[in-house]
CSV table of C-alpha atoms and ligand atoms in Angstrom, one decimal:
chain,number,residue,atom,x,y,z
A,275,UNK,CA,-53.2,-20.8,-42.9
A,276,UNK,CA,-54.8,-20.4,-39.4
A,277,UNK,CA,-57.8,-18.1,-40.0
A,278,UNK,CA,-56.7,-15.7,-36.9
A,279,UNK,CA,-59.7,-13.5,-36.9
A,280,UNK,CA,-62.1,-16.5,-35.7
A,281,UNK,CA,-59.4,-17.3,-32.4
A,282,UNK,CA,-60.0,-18.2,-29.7
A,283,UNK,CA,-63.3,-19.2,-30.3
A,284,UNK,CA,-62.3,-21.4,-33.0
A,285,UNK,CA,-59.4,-22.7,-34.7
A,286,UNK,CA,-59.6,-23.1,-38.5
A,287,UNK,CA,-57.4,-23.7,-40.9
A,288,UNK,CA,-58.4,-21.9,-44.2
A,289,UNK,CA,-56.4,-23.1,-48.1
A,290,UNK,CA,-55.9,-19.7,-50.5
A,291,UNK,CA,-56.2,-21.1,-53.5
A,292,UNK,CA,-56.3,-17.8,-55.9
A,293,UNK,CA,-54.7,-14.6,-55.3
A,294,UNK,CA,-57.7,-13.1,-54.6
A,295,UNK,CA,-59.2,-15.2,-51.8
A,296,UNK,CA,-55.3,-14.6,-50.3
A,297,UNK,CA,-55.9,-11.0,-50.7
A,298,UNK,CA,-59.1,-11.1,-48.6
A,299,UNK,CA,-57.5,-13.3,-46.1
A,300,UNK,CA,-54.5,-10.5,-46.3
A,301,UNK,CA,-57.0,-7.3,-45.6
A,302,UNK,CA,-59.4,-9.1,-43.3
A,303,UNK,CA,-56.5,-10.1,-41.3
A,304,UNK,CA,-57.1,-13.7,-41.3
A,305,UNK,CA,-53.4,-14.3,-41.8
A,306,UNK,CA,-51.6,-11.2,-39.8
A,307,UNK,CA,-48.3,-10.4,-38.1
A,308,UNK,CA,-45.0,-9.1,-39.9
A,309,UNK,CA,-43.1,-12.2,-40.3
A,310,UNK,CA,-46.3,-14.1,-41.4
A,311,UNK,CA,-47.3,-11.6,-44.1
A,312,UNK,CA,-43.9,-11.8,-45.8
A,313,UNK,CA,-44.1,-15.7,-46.1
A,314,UNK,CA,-48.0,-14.7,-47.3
A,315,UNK,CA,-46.9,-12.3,-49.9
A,316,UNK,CA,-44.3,-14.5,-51.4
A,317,UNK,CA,-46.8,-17.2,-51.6
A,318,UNK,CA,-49.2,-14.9,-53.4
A,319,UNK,CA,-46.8,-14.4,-55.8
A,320,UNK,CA,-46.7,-18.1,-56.9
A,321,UNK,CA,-50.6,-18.2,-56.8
A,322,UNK,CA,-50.0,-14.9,-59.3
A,323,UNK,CA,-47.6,-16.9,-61.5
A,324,UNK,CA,-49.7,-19.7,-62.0
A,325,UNK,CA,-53.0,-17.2,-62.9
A,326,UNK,CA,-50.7,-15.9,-65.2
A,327,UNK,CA,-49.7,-18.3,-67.0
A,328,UNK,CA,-53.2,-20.3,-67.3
A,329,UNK,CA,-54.5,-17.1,-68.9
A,330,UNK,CA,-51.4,-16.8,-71.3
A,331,UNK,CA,-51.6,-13.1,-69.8
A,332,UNK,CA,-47.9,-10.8,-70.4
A,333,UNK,CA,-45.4,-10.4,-67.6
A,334,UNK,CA,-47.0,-6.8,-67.6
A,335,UNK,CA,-49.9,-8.5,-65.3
A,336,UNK,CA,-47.8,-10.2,-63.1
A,337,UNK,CA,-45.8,-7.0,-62.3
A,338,UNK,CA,-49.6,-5.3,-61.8
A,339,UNK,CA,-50.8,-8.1,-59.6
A,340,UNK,CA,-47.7,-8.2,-57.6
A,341,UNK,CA,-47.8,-4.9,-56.6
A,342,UNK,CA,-51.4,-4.3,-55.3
A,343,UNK,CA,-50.4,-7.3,-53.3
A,344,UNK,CA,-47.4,-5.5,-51.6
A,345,UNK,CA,-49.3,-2.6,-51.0
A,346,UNK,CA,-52.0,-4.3,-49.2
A,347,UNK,CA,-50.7,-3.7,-45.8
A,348,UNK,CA,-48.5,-1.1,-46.1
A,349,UNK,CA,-47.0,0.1,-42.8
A,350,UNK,CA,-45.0,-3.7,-42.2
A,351,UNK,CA,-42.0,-4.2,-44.6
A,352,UNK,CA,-42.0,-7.6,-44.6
A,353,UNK,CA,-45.0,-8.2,-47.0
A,354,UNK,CA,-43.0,-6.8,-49.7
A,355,UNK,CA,-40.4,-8.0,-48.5
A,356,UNK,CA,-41.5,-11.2,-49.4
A,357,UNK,CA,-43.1,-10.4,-52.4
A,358,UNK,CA,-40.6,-9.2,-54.0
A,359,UNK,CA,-38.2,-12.0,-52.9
A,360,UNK,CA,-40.7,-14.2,-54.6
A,361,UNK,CA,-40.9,-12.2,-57.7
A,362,UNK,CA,-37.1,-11.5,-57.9
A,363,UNK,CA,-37.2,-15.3,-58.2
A,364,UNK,CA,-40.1,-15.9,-60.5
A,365,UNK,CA,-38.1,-13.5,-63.0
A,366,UNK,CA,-35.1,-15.8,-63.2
A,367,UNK,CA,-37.9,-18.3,-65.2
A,368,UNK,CA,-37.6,-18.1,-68.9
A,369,UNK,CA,-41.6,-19.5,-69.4
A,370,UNK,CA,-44.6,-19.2,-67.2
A,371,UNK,CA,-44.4,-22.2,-65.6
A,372,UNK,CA,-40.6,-22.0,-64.1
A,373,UNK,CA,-41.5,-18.6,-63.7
A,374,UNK,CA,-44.1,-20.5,-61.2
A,375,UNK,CA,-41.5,-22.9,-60.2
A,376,UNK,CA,-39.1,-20.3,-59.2
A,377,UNK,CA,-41.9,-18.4,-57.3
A,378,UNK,CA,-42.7,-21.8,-55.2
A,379,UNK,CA,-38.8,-22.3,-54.3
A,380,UNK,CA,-38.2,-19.4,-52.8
A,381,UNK,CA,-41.6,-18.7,-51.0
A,382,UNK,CA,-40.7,-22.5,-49.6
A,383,UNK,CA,-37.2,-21.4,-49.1
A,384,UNK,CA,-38.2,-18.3,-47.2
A,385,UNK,CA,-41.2,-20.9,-44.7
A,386,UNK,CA,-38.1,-22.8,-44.0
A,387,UNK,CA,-35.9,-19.7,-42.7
A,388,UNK,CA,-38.6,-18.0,-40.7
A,389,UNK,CA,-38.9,-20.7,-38.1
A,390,UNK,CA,-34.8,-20.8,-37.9
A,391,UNK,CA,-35.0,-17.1,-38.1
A,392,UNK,CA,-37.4,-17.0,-35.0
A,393,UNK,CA,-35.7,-19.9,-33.3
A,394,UNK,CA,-32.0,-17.8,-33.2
A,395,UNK,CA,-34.1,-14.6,-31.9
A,396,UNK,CA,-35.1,-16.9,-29.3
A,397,UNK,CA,-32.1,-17.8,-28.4
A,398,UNK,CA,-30.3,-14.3,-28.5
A,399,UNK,CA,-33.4,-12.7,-26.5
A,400,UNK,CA,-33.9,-15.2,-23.7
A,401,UNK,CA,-30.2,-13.8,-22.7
A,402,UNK,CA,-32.4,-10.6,-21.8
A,403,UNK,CA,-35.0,-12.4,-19.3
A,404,UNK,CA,-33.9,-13.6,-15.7
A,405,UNK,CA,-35.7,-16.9,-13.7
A,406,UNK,CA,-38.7,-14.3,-11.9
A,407,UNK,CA,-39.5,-11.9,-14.4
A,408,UNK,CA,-42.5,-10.3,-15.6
A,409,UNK,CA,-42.5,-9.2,-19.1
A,410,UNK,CA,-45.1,-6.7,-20.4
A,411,UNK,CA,-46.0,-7.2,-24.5
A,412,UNK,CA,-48.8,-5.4,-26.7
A,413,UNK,CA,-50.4,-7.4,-29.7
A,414,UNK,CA,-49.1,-10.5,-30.4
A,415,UNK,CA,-45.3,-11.2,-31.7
A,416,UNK,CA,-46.1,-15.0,-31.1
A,417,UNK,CA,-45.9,-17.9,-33.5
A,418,UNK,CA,-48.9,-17.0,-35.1
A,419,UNK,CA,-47.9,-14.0,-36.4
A,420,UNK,CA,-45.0,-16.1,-37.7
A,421,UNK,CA,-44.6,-19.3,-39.1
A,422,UNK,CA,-43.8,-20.5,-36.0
A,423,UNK,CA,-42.2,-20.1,-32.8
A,424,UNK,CA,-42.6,-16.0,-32.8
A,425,UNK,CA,-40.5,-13.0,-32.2
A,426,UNK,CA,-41.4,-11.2,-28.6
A,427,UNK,CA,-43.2,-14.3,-27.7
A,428,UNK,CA,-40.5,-16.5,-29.4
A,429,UNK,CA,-38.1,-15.2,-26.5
A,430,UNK,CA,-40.4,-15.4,-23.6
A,431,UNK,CA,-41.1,-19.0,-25.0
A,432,UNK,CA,-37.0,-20.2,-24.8
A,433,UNK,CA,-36.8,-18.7,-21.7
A,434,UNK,CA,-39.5,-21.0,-20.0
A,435,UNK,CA,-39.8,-23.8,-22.2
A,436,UNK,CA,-36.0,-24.3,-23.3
A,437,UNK,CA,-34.3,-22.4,-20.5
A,438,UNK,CA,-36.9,-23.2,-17.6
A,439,UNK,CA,-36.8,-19.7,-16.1
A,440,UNK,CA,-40.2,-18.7,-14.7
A,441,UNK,CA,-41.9,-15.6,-16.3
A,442,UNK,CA,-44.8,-14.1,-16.1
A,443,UNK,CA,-46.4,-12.0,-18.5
A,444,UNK,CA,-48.6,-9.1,-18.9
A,445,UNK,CA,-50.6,-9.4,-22.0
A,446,UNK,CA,-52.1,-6.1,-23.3
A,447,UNK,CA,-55.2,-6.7,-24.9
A,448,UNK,CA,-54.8,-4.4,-27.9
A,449,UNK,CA,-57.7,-2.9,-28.7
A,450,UNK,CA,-59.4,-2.3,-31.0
A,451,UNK,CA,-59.1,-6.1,-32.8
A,452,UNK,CA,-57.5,-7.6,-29.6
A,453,UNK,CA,-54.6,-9.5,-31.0
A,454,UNK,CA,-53.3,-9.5,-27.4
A,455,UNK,CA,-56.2,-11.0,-25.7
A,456,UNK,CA,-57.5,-13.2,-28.6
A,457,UNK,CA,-53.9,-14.2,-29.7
A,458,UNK,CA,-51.0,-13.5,-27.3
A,459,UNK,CA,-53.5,-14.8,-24.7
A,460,UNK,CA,-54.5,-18.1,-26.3
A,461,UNK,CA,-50.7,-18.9,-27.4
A,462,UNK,CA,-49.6,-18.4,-24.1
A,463,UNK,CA,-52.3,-20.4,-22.2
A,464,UNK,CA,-51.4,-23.6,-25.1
A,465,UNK,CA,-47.5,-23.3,-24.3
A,466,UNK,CA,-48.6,-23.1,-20.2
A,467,UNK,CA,-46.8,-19.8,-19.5
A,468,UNK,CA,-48.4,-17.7,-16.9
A,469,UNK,CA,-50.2,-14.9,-18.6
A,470,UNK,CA,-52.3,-12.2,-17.1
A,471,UNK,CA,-54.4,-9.8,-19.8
A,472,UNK,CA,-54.7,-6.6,-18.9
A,473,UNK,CA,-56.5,-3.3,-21.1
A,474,UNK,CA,-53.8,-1.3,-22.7
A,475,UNK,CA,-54.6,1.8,-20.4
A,476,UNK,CA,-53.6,-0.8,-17.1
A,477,UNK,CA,-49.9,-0.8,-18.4
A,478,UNK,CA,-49.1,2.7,-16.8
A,479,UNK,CA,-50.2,2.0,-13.9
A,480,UNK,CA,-48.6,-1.6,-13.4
A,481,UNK,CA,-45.5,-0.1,-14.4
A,482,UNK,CA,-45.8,2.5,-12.2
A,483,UNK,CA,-46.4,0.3,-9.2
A,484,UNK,CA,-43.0,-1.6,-10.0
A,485,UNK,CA,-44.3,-5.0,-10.9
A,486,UNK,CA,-42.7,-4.7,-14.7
A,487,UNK,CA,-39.1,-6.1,-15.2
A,488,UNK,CA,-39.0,-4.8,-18.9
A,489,UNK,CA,-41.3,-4.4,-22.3
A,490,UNK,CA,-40.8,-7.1,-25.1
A,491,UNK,CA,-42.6,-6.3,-28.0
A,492,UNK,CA,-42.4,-7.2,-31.7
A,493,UNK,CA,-42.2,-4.5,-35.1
A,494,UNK,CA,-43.4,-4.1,-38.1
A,495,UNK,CA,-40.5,-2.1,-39.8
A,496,UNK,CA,-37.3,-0.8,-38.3
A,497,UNK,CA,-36.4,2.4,-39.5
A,498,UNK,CA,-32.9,4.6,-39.2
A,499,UNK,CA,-34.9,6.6,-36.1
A,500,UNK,CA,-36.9,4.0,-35.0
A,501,UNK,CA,-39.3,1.8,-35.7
A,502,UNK,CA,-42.9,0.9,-36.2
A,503,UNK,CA,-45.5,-1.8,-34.1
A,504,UNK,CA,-48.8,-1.8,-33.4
A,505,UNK,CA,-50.5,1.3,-31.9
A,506,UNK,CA,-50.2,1.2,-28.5
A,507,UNK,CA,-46.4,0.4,-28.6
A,508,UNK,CA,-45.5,3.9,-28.3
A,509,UNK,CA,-47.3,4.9,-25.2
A,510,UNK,CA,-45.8,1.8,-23.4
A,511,UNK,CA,-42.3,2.9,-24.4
A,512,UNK,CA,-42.6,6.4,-23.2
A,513,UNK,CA,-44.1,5.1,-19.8
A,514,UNK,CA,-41.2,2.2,-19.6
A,515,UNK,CA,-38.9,5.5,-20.0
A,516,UNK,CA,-40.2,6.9,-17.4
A,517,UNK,CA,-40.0,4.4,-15.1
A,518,UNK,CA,-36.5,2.9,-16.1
A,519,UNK,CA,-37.6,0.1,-17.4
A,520,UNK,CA,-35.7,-2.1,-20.4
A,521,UNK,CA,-37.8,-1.8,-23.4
A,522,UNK,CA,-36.9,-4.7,-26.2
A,523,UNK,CA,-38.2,-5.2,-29.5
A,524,UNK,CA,-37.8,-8.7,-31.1
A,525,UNK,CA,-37.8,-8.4,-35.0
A,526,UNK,CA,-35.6,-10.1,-38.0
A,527,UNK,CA,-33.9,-8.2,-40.2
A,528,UNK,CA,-36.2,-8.6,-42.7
A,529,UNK,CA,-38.4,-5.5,-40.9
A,530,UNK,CA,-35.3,-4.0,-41.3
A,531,UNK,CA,-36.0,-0.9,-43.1
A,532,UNK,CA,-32.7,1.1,-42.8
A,533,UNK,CA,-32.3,3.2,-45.6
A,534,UNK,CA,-35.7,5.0,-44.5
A,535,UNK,CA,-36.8,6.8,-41.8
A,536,UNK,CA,-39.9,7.7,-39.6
A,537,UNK,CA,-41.4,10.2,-42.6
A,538,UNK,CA,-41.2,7.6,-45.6
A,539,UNK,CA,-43.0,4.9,-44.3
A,540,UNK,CA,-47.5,5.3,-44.4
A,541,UNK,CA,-49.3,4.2,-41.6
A,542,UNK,CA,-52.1,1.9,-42.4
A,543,UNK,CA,-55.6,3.5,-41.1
A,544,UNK,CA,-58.4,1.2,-41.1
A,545,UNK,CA,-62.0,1.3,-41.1
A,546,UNK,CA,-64.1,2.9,-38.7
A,547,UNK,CA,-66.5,-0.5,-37.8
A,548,UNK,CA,-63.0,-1.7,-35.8
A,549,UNK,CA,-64.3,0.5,-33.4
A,550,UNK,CA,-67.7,1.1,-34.0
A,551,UNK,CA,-68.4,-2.8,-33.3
A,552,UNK,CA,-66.7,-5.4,-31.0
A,553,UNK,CA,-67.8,-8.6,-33.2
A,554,UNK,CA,-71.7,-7.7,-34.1
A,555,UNK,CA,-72.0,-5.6,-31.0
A,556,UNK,CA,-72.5,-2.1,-31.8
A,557,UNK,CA,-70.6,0.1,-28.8
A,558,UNK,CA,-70.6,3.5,-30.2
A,559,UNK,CA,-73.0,5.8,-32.1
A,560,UNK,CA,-72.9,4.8,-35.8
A,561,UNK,CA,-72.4,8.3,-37.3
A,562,UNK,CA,-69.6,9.0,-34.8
A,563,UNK,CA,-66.1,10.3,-36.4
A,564,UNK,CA,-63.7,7.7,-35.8
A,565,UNK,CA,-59.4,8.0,-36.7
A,566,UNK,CA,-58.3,4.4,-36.7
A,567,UNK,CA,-54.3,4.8,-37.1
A,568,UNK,CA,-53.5,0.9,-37.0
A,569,UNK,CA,-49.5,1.2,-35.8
A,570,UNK,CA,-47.6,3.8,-34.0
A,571,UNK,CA,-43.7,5.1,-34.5
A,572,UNK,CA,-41.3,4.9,-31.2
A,573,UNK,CA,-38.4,6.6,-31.6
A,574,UNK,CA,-34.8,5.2,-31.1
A,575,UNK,CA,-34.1,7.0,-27.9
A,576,UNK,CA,-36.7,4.9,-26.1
A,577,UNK,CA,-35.6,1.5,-27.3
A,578,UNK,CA,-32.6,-0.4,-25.0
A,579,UNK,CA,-32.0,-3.1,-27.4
A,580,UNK,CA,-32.9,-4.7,-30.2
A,581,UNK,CA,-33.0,-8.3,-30.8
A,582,UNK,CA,-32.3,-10.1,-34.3
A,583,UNK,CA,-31.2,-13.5,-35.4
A,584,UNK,CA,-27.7,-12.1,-35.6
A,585,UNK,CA,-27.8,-10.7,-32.1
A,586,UNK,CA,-28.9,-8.2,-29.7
A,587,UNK,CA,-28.2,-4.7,-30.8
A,588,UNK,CA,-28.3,-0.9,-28.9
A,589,UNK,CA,-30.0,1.3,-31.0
A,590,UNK,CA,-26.8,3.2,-31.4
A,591,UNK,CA,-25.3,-0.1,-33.0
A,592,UNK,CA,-27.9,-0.1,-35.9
A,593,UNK,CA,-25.4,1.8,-38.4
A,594,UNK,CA,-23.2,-1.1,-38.6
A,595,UNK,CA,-26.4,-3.4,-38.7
A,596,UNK,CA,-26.8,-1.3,-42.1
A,597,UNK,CA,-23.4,-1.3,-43.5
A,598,UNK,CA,-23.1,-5.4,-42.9
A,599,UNK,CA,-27.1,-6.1,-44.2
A,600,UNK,CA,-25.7,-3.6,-47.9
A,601,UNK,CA,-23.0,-5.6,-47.8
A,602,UNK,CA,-25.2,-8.7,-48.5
A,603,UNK,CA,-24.3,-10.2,-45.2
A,604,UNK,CA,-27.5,-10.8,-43.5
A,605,UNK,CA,-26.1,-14.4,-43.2
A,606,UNK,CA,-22.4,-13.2,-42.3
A,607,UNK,CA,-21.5,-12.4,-38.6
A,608,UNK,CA,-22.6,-9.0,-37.1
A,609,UNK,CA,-20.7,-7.7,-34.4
A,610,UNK,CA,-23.1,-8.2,-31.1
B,957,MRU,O1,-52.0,-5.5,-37.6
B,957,MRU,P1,-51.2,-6.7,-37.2
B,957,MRU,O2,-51.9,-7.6,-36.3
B,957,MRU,O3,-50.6,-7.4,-38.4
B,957,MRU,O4,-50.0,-6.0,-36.4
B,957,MRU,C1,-49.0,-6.9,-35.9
B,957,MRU,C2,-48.0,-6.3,-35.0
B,957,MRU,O5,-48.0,-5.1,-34.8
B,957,MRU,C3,-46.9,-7.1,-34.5
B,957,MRU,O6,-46.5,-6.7,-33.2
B,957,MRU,C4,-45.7,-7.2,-35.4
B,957,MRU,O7,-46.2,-7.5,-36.7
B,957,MRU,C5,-44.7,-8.1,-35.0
B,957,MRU,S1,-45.2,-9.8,-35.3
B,957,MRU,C6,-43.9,-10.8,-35.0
């Protein structure tokens, strides 16, 4: 995997070799981003099966192991999601090792659909973006937080590099670990689509002044009454409200959450050095309290549309999105 917490100073590519070092590279963000984190989890899983069964240790340790790496990250579905794809898989194995075999299909299975699922949320968004626009997105939705290709930036990238329409966007900066202007910023700059960073607090005021066509973002987990992104997200919709301006969030159904709502789901909090230090620099008093909520919940009401690999959705439409992904048709057609 790219090790994301050293961009854009440097890009690395790091090999997880034992659950544990995956783990690490799981909590310390090295590998980040919804979609990326499912494809990470199922991988773990395989790295768990083959632990397993060099130590002859019982099935009871796999299920252990499998679930302190679901709960790692806790807010985005999509980690266990993919875990427990991967483990659903590994069970179908009679001994350790096609237990391991089984694991490594489907986590290959599920590398393969990501960039296909991303690809047909490209398509499906770009619909959204006219030739002149200028798209405001927080954190970073891009192919990095994917396999490849990307979600919010997935779209953005169709609509200039397959579509040739011109856009512009406003990259906010995402503080406190700066996906936005480490991330979103360097992705764009590579794919040479015109990007201007700008401090989260800057995106009232820009919106305010008119020069926003809409708000493209990504999520972590869709819920029944709305859905969950990075913090930040939430104070961008209420001020696209406000100002009539399209909100869109790009996600697959796989952060599709709908059975649960806004109550069930934890938001991760994370440690107070994200904001005590930027890098080594120390830029508040070390004793200070710090809350560090790491995702915010935006309710349905201020979403215009959502946009899957099966379509583009109102959020009123997302009941029928349940009954066909129950039905087992998250491959079947969904009425658009
Ligand atoms: O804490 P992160 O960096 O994993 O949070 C990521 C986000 O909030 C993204 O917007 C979301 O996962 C969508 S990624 C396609």
């Amino acid at each position: 995997m790219i090790d994301q917490t050293l961009l854009p100073r440097e890009f690395k590519v790091i090999e997880c070799r034992t659950l544990s070092a995956l783990k690490e590279a799981i909590l310390k963000m090295r590998v980040r981003g919804a979609p990326a984190l499912a494809v990470a989890g199922a991988f773990g899983v395989v790295l768990a099966c083959k632990e397993i069964a060099a130590s002859s240790q019982s099935q009871e340790a796999l299920k252990k192991a499998v679930a302190e790496l679901a709960n790692l990250r806790p807010t985005a579905v999509n980690l266990s999601y993919g875990v427990q794809r991967a483990f659903s898989a590994a069970l179908r194995g009679g001994t350790a090792e096609e237990m391991f075999e089984e694991a490594l299909k489907e986590a290959k299975k599920m590398l393969a659909e990501d960039l296909e699922v991303n690809k047909k949320i490209g398509e499906n968004g770009a619909k959204l973006l006219k030739d002149g626009d200028v798209v405001l997105t927080h954190c970073n939705a891009g192919r990095l937080a994917c396999v490849g290709w990307g979600t919010a930036l997935g779209i953005i990238r169709t609509a200039v590099l397959k579509e040739g329409k011109r856009i512009h966007v406003f990259a906010c900066e995402t503080r406190p670990l700066n996906q936005g202007s480490r991330l979103t910023a360097w992705e764009l700059l590579k794919d040479g689509i015109p990007v201007t960073l700008i401090a989260d607090s800057a995106s009232a005021k820009l919106m305010r002044d008119g020069v926003v066509d809409c708000v493209l973002v990504g999520a972590d987990r869709v819920v029944k009454d709305g859905f969950f992104n990075k913090i930040g997200t939430y104070m961008h919709a209420v001020i696209a409200k406000e100002h009539s301006i399209p909100f869109y969030v790009a996600a697959p159904l796989s952060s599709f959450d709908l059975r649960r709502s806004e109550k069930d789901v934890k938001v991760e909090e994370r440690g107070k050095e994200e904001l005590i230090f930027v890098g080594r620099e120390q830029i508040a008093p070390l004793n200070v309290d710090v809350r560090n909520p790491a995702f915010d919940f935006t309710p349905l009401r201020f979403v215009s549309a959502f946009v899957t690999e099966k379509g583009v959705f109102r959020p009123e439409d997302l009941e029928n999105l349940e009954k066909s992904i129950q039905n087992g048709s998250q491959n079947g057609s969904i009425s658009v």
